GROMACS .gro file of C-alpha atoms in nm:
model
  236
    1MET     CA    1   9.182   4.739   5.981
    2ARG     CA    2   9.131   4.600   6.337
    3VAL     CA    3   9.039   4.801   6.663
    4SER     CA    4   8.969   4.714   7.020
    5CYS     CA    5   8.654   4.746   7.196
    6PRO     CA    6   8.717   5.015   7.447
    7HIS     CA    7   8.398   4.903   7.677
    8CYS     CA    8   8.467   4.525   7.643
    9GLY     CA    9   8.770   4.464   7.475
   10LYS     CA   10   8.739   4.279   7.236
   11GLN     CA   11   8.901   4.285   6.879
   12LEU     CA   12   8.705   4.381   6.620
   13LYS     CA   13   8.770   4.355   6.232
   14LEU     CA   14   8.671   4.660   6.029
   15SER     CA   15   8.498   4.602   5.711
   16ASP     CA   16   8.612   4.760   5.396
   17LYS     CA   17   8.289   4.976   5.403
   18ILE     CA   18   8.429   5.139   5.736
   19GLN     CA   19   8.775   5.152   5.653
   20SER     CA   20   8.645   5.367   5.314
   21SER     CA   21   8.482   5.599   5.540
   22ILE     CA   22   8.751   5.631   5.826
   23ASP     CA   23   9.008   5.683   5.518
   24ALA     CA   24   8.812   5.964   5.410
   25LEU     CA   25   8.801   6.140   5.692
   26THR     CA   26   8.989   6.456   5.795
   27PRO     CA   27   9.122   6.532   6.139
   28GLY     CA   28   8.905   6.605   6.393
   29GLN     CA   29   8.629   6.411   6.204
   30GLN     CA   30   8.485   6.060   6.397
   31ILE     CA   31   8.258   5.748   6.275
   32ARG     CA   32   8.102   5.541   6.552
   33VAL     CA   33   8.086   5.165   6.545
   34LYS     CA   34   7.888   4.926   6.746
   35CYS     CA   35   8.077   4.612   6.943
   36VAL     CA   36   7.946   4.339   6.815
   37GLN     CA   37   7.976   4.154   7.154
   38CYS     CA   38   7.897   4.427   7.408
   39GLU     CA   39   7.689   4.585   7.145
   40LYS     CA   40   7.807   4.940   7.297
   41PRO     CA   41   7.908   5.210   6.969
   42PHE     CA   42   8.268   5.373   7.040
   43PRO     CA   43   8.429   5.650   6.797
   44ILE     CA   44   8.721   5.607   6.576
   45ASP     CA   45   8.869   5.890   6.426
   46VAL     CA   46   9.165   5.931   6.188
   47SER     CA   47   9.486   5.871   6.390
   48GLN     CA   48   9.378   5.553   6.458
   49ARG     CA   49   9.408   5.473   6.107
   50ASP     CA   50   9.731   5.606   6.090
   51SER     CA   51   9.883   5.419   6.419
   52THR     CA   52   9.732   5.091   6.276
   53GLY     CA   53   9.890   5.142   5.917
   54ALA     CA   54  10.205   5.280   6.103
   55GLU     CA   55  10.199   4.953   6.282
   56ALA     CA   56  10.168   4.749   6.039
   57GLY     CA   57  10.394   4.907   5.822
   58GLY     CA   58  10.668   4.880   6.076
   59LYS     CA   59  10.634   4.519   6.112
   60ARG     CA   60  10.702   4.465   5.701
   61TYR     CA   61  10.999   4.221   5.633
   62SER     CA   62  11.251   4.452   5.442
   63GLY     CA   63  11.441   4.159   5.319
   64ALA     CA   64  11.787   4.179   5.502
   65ASN     CA   65  11.959   4.049   5.824
   66PRO     CA   66  12.194   4.277   5.908
   67SER     CA   67  12.291   4.175   6.239
   68GLY     CA   68  12.394   3.809   6.026
   69ARG     CA   69  12.244   3.579   6.284
   70THR     CA   70  12.044   3.288   6.169
   71VAL     CA   71  11.658   3.335   6.159
   72ARG     CA   72  11.384   3.130   6.295
   73PRO     CA   73  11.109   3.037   6.089
   74PRO     CA   74  10.803   3.074   6.288
   75ASP     CA   75  10.588   2.740   6.407
   76PRO     CA   76  10.335   2.598   6.199
   77PRO     CA   77   9.956   2.715   6.264
   78ASP     CA   78   9.750   2.528   6.541
   79VAL     CA   79   9.499   2.262   6.296
   80SER     CA   80   9.406   2.100   6.627
   81TRP     CA   81   9.058   2.278   6.588
   82LEU     CA   82   9.039   2.048   6.273
   83LYS     CA   83   8.922   1.738   6.491
   84GLU     CA   84   8.691   1.902   6.662
   85GLY     CA   85   8.519   2.031   6.395
   86VAL     CA   86   8.430   2.379   6.500
   87PHE     CA   87   8.551   2.738   6.329
   88GLU     CA   88   8.521   3.039   6.442
   89GLU     CA   89   8.470   3.325   6.197
   90LYS     CA   90   8.593   3.652   6.239
   91GLU     CA   91   8.326   3.898   6.374
   92VAL     CA   92   8.277   4.196   6.128
   93VAL     CA   93   8.193   4.514   6.224
   94GLU     CA   94   7.940   4.639   5.943
   95GLU     CA   95   7.693   4.910   6.119
   96ILE     CA   96   7.730   5.297   6.111
   97PRO     CA   97   7.474   5.476   6.337
   98ARG     CA   98   7.202   5.680   6.132
   99ALA     CA   99   7.036   5.996   6.221
  100LEU     CA  100   6.714   6.078   6.100
  101VAL     CA  101   6.692   6.484   6.105
  102LEU     CA  102   6.311   6.638   6.078
  103MET     CA  103   6.376   7.084   6.093
  104PRO     CA  104   6.252   7.331   5.864
  105ASP     CA  105   6.533   7.465   5.565
  106SER     CA  106   6.732   7.709   5.775
  107ALA     CA  107   7.121   7.768   5.910
  108GLY     CA  108   7.019   7.535   6.160
  109ARG     CA  109   6.901   7.228   6.002
  110ALA     CA  110   7.247   7.299   5.847
  111ILE     CA  111   7.466   7.251   6.172
  112VAL     CA  112   7.272   6.969   6.331
  113ILE     CA  113   7.402   6.830   5.982
  114ARG     CA  114   7.720   6.907   5.979
  115ASP     CA  115   7.752   6.803   6.371
  116LEU     CA  116   7.649   6.476   6.341
  117GLU     CA  117   7.812   6.414   6.010
  118LYS     CA  118   8.119   6.520   6.211
  119LEU     CA  119   8.051   6.285   6.533
  120GLY     CA  120   8.048   5.980   6.208
  121TYR     CA  121   7.649   5.961   6.194
  122ARG     CA  122   7.512   5.861   5.855
  123VAL     CA  123   7.266   6.149   5.850
  124GLU     CA  124   6.902   6.132   5.671
  125MET     CA  125   6.685   6.378   5.615
  126ALA     CA  126   6.303   6.347   5.560
  127ALA     CA  127   6.063   6.649   5.361
  128SER     CA  128   5.754   6.530   5.553
  129PRO     CA  129   5.640   6.382   5.879
  130GLU     CA  130   5.464   6.090   5.707
  131GLU     CA  131   5.758   6.059   5.493
  132GLY     CA  132   5.959   6.044   5.827
  133MET     CA  133   5.766   5.772   5.963
  134ALA     CA  134   5.785   5.564   5.656
  135LYS     CA  135   6.175   5.595   5.685
  136MET     CA  136   6.166   5.432   6.039
  137GLN     CA  137   5.959   5.159   5.933
  138PHE     CA  138   6.274   5.039   5.758
  139VAL     CA  139   6.599   5.142   5.921
  140ASN     CA  140   6.664   5.131   6.305
  141TYR     CA  141   6.800   5.510   6.350
  142ALA     CA  142   7.016   5.558   6.619
  143THR     CA  143   6.951   5.909   6.682
  144VAL     CA  144   6.618   6.102   6.550
  145ILE     CA  145   6.602   6.497   6.543
  146LEU     CA  146   6.288   6.699   6.555
  147HIS     CA  147   6.201   7.059   6.543
  148ASP     CA  148   5.915   7.124   6.705
  149ARG     CA  149   5.796   7.388   6.407
  150PHE     CA  150   5.853   7.121   6.172
  151GLU     CA  151   5.474   7.064   6.109
  152GLU     CA  152   5.402   7.407   6.143
  153ARG     CA  153   5.174   7.288   6.446
  154GLU     CA  154   5.158   7.271   6.832
  155LEU     CA  155   5.414   7.035   6.916
  156ASP     CA  156   5.116   6.814   7.147
  157THR     CA  157   4.911   6.735   6.819
  158ALA     CA  158   5.255   6.685   6.595
  159VAL     CA  159   5.186   6.365   6.375
  160PHE     CA  160   5.565   6.282   6.399
  161HIS     CA  161   5.605   6.361   6.806
  162GLN     CA  162   5.296   6.144   6.847
  163PHE     CA  163   5.449   5.887   6.673
  164ILE     CA  164   5.734   5.817   6.863
  165LYS     CA  165   5.578   5.892   7.165
  166SER     CA  166   5.368   5.566   7.062
  167MET     CA  167   5.626   5.376   6.932
  168ASN     CA  168   5.680   4.992   7.160
  169MET     CA  169   5.963   5.054   7.395
  170MET     CA  170   6.126   4.766   7.284
  171ARG     CA  171   6.220   4.993   6.963
  172ARG     CA  172   6.225   5.329   7.100
  173ARG     CA  173   6.507   5.287   7.412
  174TYR     CA  174   6.748   5.218   7.146
  175ILE     CA  175   6.678   5.603   6.983
  176PHE     CA  176   6.835   5.864   7.110
  177TYR     CA  177   6.520   6.141   7.052
  178VAL     CA  178   6.623   6.498   7.028
  179LEU     CA  179   6.354   6.815   7.070
  180ILE     CA  180   6.483   7.141   6.937
  181GLY     CA  181   6.262   7.451   6.920
  182GLU     CA  182   6.197   7.802   7.101
  183SER     CA  183   6.028   7.672   7.370
  184MET     CA  184   6.313   7.446   7.483
  185ARG     CA  185   6.486   7.488   7.751
  186THR     CA  186   6.856   7.323   7.665
  187LEU     CA  187   6.986   7.032   7.887
  188TYR     CA  188   6.653   7.067   8.093
  189ASP     CA  189   6.574   6.722   8.135
  190LEU     CA  190   6.220   6.746   8.345
  191GLN     CA  191   6.144   6.947   8.052
  192ALA     CA  192   6.269   6.604   7.803
  193LEU     CA  193   6.119   6.359   8.073
  194ALA     CA  194   5.752   6.533   8.005
  195LEU     CA  195   5.836   6.516   7.638
  196SER     CA  196   5.915   6.186   7.576
  197ALA     CA  197   6.252   6.282   7.442
  198ASN     CA  198   6.604   6.268   7.581
  199LEU     CA  199   6.756   6.581   7.511
  200VAL     CA  200   6.596   6.932   7.452
  201VAL     CA  201   6.789   7.193   7.287
  202ASN     CA  202   6.670   7.546   7.240
  203ASN     CA  203   6.738   7.717   6.887
  204SER     CA  204   6.971   7.965   7.018
  205ASP     CA  205   7.211   7.657   7.167
  206VAL     CA  206   7.208   7.440   6.854
  207GLN     CA  207   7.553   7.616   6.737
  208HIS     CA  208   7.656   7.371   7.023
  209PHE     CA  209   7.494   7.068   6.911
  210SER     CA  210   7.798   6.887   6.858
  211LEU     CA  211   7.906   6.952   7.229
  212LEU     CA  212   7.571   6.884   7.388
  213LEU     CA  213   7.582   6.544   7.204
  214ARG     CA  214   7.931   6.439   7.338
  215LYS     CA  215   7.804   6.476   7.643
  216THR     CA  216   7.443   6.337   7.664
  217ILE     CA  217   7.499   6.022   7.491
  218PRO     CA  218   7.810   5.904   7.685
  219GLU     CA  219   7.601   5.978   7.969
  220TYR     CA  220   7.265   5.808   7.848
  221GLU     CA  221   7.459   5.497   7.738
  222ALA     CA  222   7.622   5.513   8.084
  223LEU     CA  223   7.300   5.527   8.289
  224PHE     CA  224   7.084   5.316   8.099
  225GLY     CA  225   7.341   5.086   7.872
  226PRO     CA  226   7.337   4.821   8.151
  227LEU     CA  227   6.952   4.784   8.190
  228MET     CA  228   6.931   4.802   7.819
  229GLU     CA  229   7.154   4.485   7.767
  230GLU     CA  230   6.954   4.275   8.087
  231LEU     CA  231   6.644   4.383   7.861
  232ARG     CA  232   6.790   4.265   7.560
  233ILE     CA  233   6.909   3.946   7.633
  234ALA     CA  234   6.585   3.893   7.871
  235GLY     CA  235   6.365   3.960   7.507
  236ARG     CA  236   6.213   4.270   7.631
   0.00000   0.00000   0.00000
């Protein structure tokens, strides 16, 4: 299955693993993949799978020629590249974004996990701040969600929050960090900035978590995407 990146237009061939994930989608669900050229993520839903399959099915040879006209065979493939000795391998998209959730067991956590999966994330949970930090040593999470009462202490002394705040910016800038709690004022950018987060959500608005992510993540990528790309190229 091939798709076109909506950002740069590059044709991408999806891996078998991602195609299996798309086949398992139900109407309304999406997965997010990252373009290998511009490195920007974009969503794929079940309609793209169906349209691709229909297009492929429509091009199948039926074995009949109702018009009776002579069919011209296709031209031989271009093998000029053999003389140059250069072969460009097909690039395959492998990455499915992951999300790490650190929240007490509650209805709110179930909503957050459900909405993340609906947006195409592979969701993992941590039972303690130590487990969360250990997971982040080996996995590059695209999104991290922390509830301010996860450690049953004030946020400014919470171990995991301090870990995120002190993280090297070469890694931190690629993580969309969300704080949830009773003291949070939903979509209040000034509070998010003061807490070194990308988004703050009040407990009462968790029911709209999917909508909040669909609004804020594209805005974040549009605002900082070009800057992060330049920093990546510069090795910073």
